[in-house]
N, CA, C and O atoms as a MOPAC input file, in Angstrom:
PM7 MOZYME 1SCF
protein

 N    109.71000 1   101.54000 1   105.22100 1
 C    109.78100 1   101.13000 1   103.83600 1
 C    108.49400 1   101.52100 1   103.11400 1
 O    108.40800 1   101.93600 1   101.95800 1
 N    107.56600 1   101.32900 1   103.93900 1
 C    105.88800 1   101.13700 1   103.03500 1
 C    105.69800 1   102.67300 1   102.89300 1
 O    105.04300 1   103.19100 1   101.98900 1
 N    106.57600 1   103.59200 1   104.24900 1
 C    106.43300 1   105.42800 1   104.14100 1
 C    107.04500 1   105.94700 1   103.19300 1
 O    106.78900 1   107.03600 1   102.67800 1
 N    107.83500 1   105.25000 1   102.92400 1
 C    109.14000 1   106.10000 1   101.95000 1
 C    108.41200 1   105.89100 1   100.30200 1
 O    108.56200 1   106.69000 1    99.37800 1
 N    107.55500 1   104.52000 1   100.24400 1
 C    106.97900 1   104.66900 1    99.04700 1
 C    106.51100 1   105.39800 1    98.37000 1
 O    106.82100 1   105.25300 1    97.18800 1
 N    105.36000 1   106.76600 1    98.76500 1
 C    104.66300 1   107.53300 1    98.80700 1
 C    105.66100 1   108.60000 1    98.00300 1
 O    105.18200 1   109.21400 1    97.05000 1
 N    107.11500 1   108.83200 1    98.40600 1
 C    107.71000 1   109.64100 1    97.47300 1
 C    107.68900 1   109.08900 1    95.95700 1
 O    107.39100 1   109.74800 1    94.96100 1
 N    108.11700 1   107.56300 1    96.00900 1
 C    108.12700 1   107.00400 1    94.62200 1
 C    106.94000 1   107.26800 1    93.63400 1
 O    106.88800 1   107.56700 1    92.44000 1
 N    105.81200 1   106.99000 1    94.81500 1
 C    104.01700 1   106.91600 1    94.28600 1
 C    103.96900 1   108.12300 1    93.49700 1
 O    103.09200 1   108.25000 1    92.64400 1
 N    104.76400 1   108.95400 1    93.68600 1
 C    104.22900 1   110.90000 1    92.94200 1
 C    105.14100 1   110.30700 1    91.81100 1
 O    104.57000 1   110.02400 1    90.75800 1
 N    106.49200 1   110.08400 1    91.90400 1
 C    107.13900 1   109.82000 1    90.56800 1
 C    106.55300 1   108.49600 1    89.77100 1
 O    106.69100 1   108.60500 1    88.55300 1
 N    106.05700 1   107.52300 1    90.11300 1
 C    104.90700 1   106.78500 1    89.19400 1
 C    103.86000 1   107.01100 1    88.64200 1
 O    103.41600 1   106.56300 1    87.58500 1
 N    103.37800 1   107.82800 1    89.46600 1
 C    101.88100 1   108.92100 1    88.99400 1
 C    102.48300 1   109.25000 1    87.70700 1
 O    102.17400 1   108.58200 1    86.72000 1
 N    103.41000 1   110.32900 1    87.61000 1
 C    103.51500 1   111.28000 1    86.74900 1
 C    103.86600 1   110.64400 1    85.46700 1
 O    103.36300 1   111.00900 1    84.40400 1
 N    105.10800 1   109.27900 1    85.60900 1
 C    105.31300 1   108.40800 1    84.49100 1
 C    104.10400 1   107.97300 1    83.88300 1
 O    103.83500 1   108.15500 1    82.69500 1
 N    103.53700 1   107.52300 1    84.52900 1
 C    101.98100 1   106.18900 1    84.22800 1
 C    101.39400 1   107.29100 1    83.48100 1
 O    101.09400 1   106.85800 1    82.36900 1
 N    100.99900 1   108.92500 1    83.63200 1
 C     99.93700 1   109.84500 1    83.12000 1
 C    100.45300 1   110.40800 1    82.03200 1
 O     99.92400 1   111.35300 1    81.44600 1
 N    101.73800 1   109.74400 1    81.62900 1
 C    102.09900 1   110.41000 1    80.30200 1
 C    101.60100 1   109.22200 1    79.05300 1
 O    101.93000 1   109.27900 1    77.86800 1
 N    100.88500 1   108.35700 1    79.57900 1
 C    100.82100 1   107.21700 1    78.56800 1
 C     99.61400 1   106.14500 1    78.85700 1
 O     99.21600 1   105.20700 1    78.16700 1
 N     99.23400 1   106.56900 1    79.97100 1
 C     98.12500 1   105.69300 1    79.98500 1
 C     96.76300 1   106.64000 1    80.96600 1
 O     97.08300 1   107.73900 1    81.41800 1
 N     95.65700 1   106.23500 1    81.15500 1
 C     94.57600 1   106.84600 1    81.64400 1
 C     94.35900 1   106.96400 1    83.15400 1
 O     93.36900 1   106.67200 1    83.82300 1
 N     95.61000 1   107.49800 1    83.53600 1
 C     95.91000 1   107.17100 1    85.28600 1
 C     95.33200 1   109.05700 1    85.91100 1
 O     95.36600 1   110.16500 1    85.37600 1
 N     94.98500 1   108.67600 1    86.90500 1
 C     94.43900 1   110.18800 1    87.91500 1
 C     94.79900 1   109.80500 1    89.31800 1
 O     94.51400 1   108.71400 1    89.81000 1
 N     95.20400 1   110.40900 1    89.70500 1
 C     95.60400 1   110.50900 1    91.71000 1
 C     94.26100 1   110.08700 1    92.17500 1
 O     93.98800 1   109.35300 1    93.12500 1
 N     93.46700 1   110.68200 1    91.33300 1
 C     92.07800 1   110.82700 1    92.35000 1
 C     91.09900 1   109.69500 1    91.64200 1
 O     89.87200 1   109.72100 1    91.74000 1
 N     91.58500 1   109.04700 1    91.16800 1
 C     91.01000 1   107.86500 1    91.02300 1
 C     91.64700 1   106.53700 1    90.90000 1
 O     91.78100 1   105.84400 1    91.90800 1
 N     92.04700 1   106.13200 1    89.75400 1
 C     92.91800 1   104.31800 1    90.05400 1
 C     94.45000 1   104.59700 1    90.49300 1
 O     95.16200 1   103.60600 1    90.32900 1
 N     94.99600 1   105.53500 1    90.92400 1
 C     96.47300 1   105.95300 1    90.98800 1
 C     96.35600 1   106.00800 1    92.39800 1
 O     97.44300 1   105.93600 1    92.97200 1
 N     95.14300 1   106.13600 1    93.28700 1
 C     95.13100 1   106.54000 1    94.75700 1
 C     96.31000 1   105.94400 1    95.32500 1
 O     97.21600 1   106.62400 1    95.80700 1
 N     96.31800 1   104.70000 1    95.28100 1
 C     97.72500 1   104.23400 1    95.83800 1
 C     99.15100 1   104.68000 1    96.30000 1
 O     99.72600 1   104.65900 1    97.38800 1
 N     99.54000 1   105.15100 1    94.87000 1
 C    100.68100 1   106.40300 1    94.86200 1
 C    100.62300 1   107.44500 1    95.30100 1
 O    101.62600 1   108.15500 1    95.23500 1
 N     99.46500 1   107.91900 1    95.89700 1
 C     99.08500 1   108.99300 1    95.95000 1
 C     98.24600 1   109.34600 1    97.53200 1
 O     97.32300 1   110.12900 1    97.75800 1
 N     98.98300 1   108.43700 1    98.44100 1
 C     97.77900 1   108.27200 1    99.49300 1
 C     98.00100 1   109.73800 1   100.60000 1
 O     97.18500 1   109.70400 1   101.52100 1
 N     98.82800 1   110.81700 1   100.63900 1
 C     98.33300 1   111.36300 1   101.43900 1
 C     98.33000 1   113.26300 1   100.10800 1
 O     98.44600 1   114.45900 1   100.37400 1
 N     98.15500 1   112.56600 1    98.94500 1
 C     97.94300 1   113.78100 1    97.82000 1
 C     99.25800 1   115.07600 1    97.75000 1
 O    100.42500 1   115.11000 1    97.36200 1
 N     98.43600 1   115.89700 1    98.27100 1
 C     99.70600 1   117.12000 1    98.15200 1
 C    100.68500 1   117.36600 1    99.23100 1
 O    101.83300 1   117.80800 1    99.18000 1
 N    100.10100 1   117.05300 1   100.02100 1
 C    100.99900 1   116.54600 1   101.60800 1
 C    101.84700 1   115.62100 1   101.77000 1
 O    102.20400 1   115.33000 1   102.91100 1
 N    102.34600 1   114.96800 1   100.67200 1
 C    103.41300 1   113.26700 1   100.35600 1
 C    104.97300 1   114.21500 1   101.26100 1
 O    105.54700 1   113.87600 1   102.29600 1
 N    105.18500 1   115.14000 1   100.57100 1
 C    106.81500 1   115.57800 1   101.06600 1
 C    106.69200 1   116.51400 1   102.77000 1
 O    107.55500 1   116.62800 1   103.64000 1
 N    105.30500 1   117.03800 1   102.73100 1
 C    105.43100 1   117.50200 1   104.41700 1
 C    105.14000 1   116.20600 1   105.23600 1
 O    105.84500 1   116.28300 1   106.24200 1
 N    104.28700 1   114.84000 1   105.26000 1
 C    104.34500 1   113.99900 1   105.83500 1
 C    105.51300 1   112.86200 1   105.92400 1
 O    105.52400 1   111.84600 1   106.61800 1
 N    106.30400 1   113.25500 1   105.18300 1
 C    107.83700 1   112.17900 1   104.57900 1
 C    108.74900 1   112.77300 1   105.78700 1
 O    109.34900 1   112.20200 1   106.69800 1
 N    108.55000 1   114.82000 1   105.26200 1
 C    109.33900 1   115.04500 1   106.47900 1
 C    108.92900 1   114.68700 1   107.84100 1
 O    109.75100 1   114.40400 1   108.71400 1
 N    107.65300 1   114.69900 1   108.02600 1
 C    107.89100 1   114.56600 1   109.66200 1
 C    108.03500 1   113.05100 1   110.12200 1
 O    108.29000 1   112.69100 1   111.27200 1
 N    107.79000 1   112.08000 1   108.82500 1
 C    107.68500 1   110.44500 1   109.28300 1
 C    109.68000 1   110.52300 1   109.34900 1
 O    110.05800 1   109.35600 1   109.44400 1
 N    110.70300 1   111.32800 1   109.32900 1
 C    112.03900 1   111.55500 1   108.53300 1
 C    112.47000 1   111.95300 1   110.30900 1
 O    113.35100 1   111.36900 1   110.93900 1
 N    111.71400 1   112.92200 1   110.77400 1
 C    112.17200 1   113.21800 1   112.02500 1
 C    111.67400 1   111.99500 1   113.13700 1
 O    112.35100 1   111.65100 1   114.10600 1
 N    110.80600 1   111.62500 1   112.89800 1
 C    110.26000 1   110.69700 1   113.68200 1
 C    111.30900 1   109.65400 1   113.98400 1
 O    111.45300 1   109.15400 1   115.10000 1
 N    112.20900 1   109.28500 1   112.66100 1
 C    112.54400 1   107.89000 1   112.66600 1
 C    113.95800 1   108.41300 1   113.10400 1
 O    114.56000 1   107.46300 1   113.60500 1
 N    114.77800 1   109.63100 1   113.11300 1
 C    115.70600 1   110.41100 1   113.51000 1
 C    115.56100 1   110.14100 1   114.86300 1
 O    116.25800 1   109.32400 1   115.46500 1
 N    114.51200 1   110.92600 1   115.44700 1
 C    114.68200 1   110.58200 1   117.24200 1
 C    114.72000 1   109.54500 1   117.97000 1
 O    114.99700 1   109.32900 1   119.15000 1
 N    114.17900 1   108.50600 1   116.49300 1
 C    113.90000 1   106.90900 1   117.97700 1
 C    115.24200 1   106.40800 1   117.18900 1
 O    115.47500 1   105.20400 1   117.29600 1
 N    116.02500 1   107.07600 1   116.52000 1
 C    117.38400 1   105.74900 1   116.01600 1
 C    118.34500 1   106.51100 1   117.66700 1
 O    118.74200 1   107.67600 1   117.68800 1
 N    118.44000 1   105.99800 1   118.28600 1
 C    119.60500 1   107.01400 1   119.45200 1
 C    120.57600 1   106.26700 1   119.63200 1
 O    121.43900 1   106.83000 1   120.30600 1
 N    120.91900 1   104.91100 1   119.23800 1
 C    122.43500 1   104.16300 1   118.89400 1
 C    122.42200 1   103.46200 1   117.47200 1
 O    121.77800 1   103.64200 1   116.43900 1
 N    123.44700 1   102.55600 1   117.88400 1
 C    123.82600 1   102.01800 1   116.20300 1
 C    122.89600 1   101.02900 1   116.17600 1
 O    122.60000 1   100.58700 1   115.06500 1
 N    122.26500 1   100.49200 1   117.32300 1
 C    121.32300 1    99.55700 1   117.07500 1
 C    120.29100 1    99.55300 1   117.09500 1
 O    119.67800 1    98.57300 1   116.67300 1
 N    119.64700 1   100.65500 1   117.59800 1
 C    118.52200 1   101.10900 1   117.04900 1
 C    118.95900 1   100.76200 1   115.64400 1
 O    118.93200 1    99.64600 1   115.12500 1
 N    119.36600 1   101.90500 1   115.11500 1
 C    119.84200 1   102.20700 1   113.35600 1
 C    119.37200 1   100.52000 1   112.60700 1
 O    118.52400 1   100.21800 1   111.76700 1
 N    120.31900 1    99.75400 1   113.33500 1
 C    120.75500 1    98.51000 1   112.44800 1
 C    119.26300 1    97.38900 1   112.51800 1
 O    119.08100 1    96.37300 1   111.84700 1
 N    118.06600 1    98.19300 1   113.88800 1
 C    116.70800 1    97.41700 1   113.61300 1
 C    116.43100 1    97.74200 1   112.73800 1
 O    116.30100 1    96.96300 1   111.79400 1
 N    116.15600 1    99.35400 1   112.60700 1
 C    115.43400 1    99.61500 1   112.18700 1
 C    115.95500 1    99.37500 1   110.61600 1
 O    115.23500 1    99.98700 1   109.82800 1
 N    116.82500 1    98.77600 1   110.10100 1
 C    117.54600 1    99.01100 1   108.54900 1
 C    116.86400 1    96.86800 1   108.54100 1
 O    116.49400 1    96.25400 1   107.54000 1
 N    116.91300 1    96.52300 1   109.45300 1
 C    116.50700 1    94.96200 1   109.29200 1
 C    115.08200 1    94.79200 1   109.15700 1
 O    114.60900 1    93.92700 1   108.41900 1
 N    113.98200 1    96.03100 1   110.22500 1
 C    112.94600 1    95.61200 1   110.01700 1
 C    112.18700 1    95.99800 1   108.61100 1
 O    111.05500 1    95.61600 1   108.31600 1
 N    112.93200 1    96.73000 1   107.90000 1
 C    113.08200 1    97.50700 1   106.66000 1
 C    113.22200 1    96.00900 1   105.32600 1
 O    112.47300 1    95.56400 1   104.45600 1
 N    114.25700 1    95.75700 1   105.70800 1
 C    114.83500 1    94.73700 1   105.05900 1
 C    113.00400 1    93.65900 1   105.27100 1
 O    112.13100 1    93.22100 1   104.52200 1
 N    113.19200 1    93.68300 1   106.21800 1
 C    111.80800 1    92.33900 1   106.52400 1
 C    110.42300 1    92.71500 1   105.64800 1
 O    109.59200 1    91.89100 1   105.26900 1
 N    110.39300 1    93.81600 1   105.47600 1
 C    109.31000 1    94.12200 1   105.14200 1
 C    109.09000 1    94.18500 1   103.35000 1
 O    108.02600 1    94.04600 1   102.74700 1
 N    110.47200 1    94.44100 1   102.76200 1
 C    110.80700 1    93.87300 1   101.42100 1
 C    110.27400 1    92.81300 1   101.38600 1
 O    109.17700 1    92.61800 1   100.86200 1
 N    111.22600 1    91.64200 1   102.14400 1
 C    110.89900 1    90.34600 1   101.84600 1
 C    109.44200 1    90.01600 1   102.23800 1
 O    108.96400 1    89.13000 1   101.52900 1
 N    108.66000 1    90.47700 1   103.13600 1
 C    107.73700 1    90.01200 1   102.80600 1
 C    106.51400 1    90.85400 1   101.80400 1
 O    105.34900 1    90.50800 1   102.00300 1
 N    106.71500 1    91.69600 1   100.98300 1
 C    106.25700 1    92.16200 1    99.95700 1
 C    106.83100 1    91.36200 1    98.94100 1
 O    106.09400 1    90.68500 1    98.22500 1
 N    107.69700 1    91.36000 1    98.83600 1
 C    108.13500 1    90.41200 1    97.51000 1
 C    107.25200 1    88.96400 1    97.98800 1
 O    106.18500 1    88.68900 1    97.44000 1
 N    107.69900 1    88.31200 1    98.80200 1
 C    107.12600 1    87.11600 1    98.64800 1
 C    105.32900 1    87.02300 1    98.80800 1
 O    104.59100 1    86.15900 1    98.33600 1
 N    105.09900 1    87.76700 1    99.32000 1
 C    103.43100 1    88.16500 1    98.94900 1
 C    103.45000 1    88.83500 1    97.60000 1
 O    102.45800 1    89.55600 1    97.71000 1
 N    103.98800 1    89.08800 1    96.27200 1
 C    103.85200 1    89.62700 1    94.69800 1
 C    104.08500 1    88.53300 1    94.60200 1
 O    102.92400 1    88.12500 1    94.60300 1
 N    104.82300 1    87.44300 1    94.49100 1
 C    105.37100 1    86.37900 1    94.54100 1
 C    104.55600 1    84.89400 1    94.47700 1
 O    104.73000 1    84.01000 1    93.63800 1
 N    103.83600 1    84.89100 1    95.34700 1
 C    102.83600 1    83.67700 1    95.98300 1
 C    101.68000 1    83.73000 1    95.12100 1
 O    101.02200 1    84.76300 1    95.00200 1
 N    101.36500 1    82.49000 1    94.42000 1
 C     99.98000 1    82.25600 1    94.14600 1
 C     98.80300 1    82.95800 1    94.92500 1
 O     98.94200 1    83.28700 1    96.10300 1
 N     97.86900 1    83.13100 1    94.36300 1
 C     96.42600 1    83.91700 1    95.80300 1
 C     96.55100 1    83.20800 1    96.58700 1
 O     96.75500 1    82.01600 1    96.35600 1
 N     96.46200 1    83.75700 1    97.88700 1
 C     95.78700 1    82.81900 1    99.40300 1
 C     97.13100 1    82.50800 1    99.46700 1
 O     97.30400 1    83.49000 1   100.18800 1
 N     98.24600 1    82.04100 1    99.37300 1
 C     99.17500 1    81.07000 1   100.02700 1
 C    100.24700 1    82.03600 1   100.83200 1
 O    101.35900 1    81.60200 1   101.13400 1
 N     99.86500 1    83.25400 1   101.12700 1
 C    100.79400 1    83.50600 1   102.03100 1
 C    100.42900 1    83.63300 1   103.27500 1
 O     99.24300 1    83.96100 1   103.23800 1
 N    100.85300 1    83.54300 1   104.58700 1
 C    100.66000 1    83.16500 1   105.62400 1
 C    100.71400 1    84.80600 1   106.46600 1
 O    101.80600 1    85.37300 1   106.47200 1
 N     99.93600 1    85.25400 1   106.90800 1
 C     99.64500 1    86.69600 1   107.48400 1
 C    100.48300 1    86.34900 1   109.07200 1
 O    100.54000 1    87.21700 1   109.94200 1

């Protein structure tokens, strides 16, 4: 979930720099964490996750631990400072 962001991060970059004072290489780093390399590192994080799915349940962890990791991003945006539990 947190890998796949990095595609979004280039399409937020580019929105945010039509209207406000955003740079990759400075407060945008975020979106921007592996720079011009975002779609050759997507592909190989793409094969990676291809070879270890080898049944349906692999598949169906890996779509839950996905799911888990939403919820706990949302509920860490969510939570007052300090109150979420690491």
């Amino acid at each position: 979930m947190l890998e796949g962001s990095t595609l979004g991060g280039q399409m937020l970059t580019k929105l945010l720099m039509k209207d406000l004072p955003v740079s990759p290489e400075t407060n945008a780093r975020y979106f921007n964490s592996y720079g011009t390399d975002v779609r050759e590192r997507w592909a190989e994080f793409r094969e990676l996750l291809t070879a270890q799915a080898r049944t349906g349940e692999d598949e169906r962890e890996m779509l839950a631990s996905a799911g888990q990791t939403f919820d706990s991003l949302r509920d860490w945006i969510e939570a007052p400072n300090g109150t979420v539990s690491r």
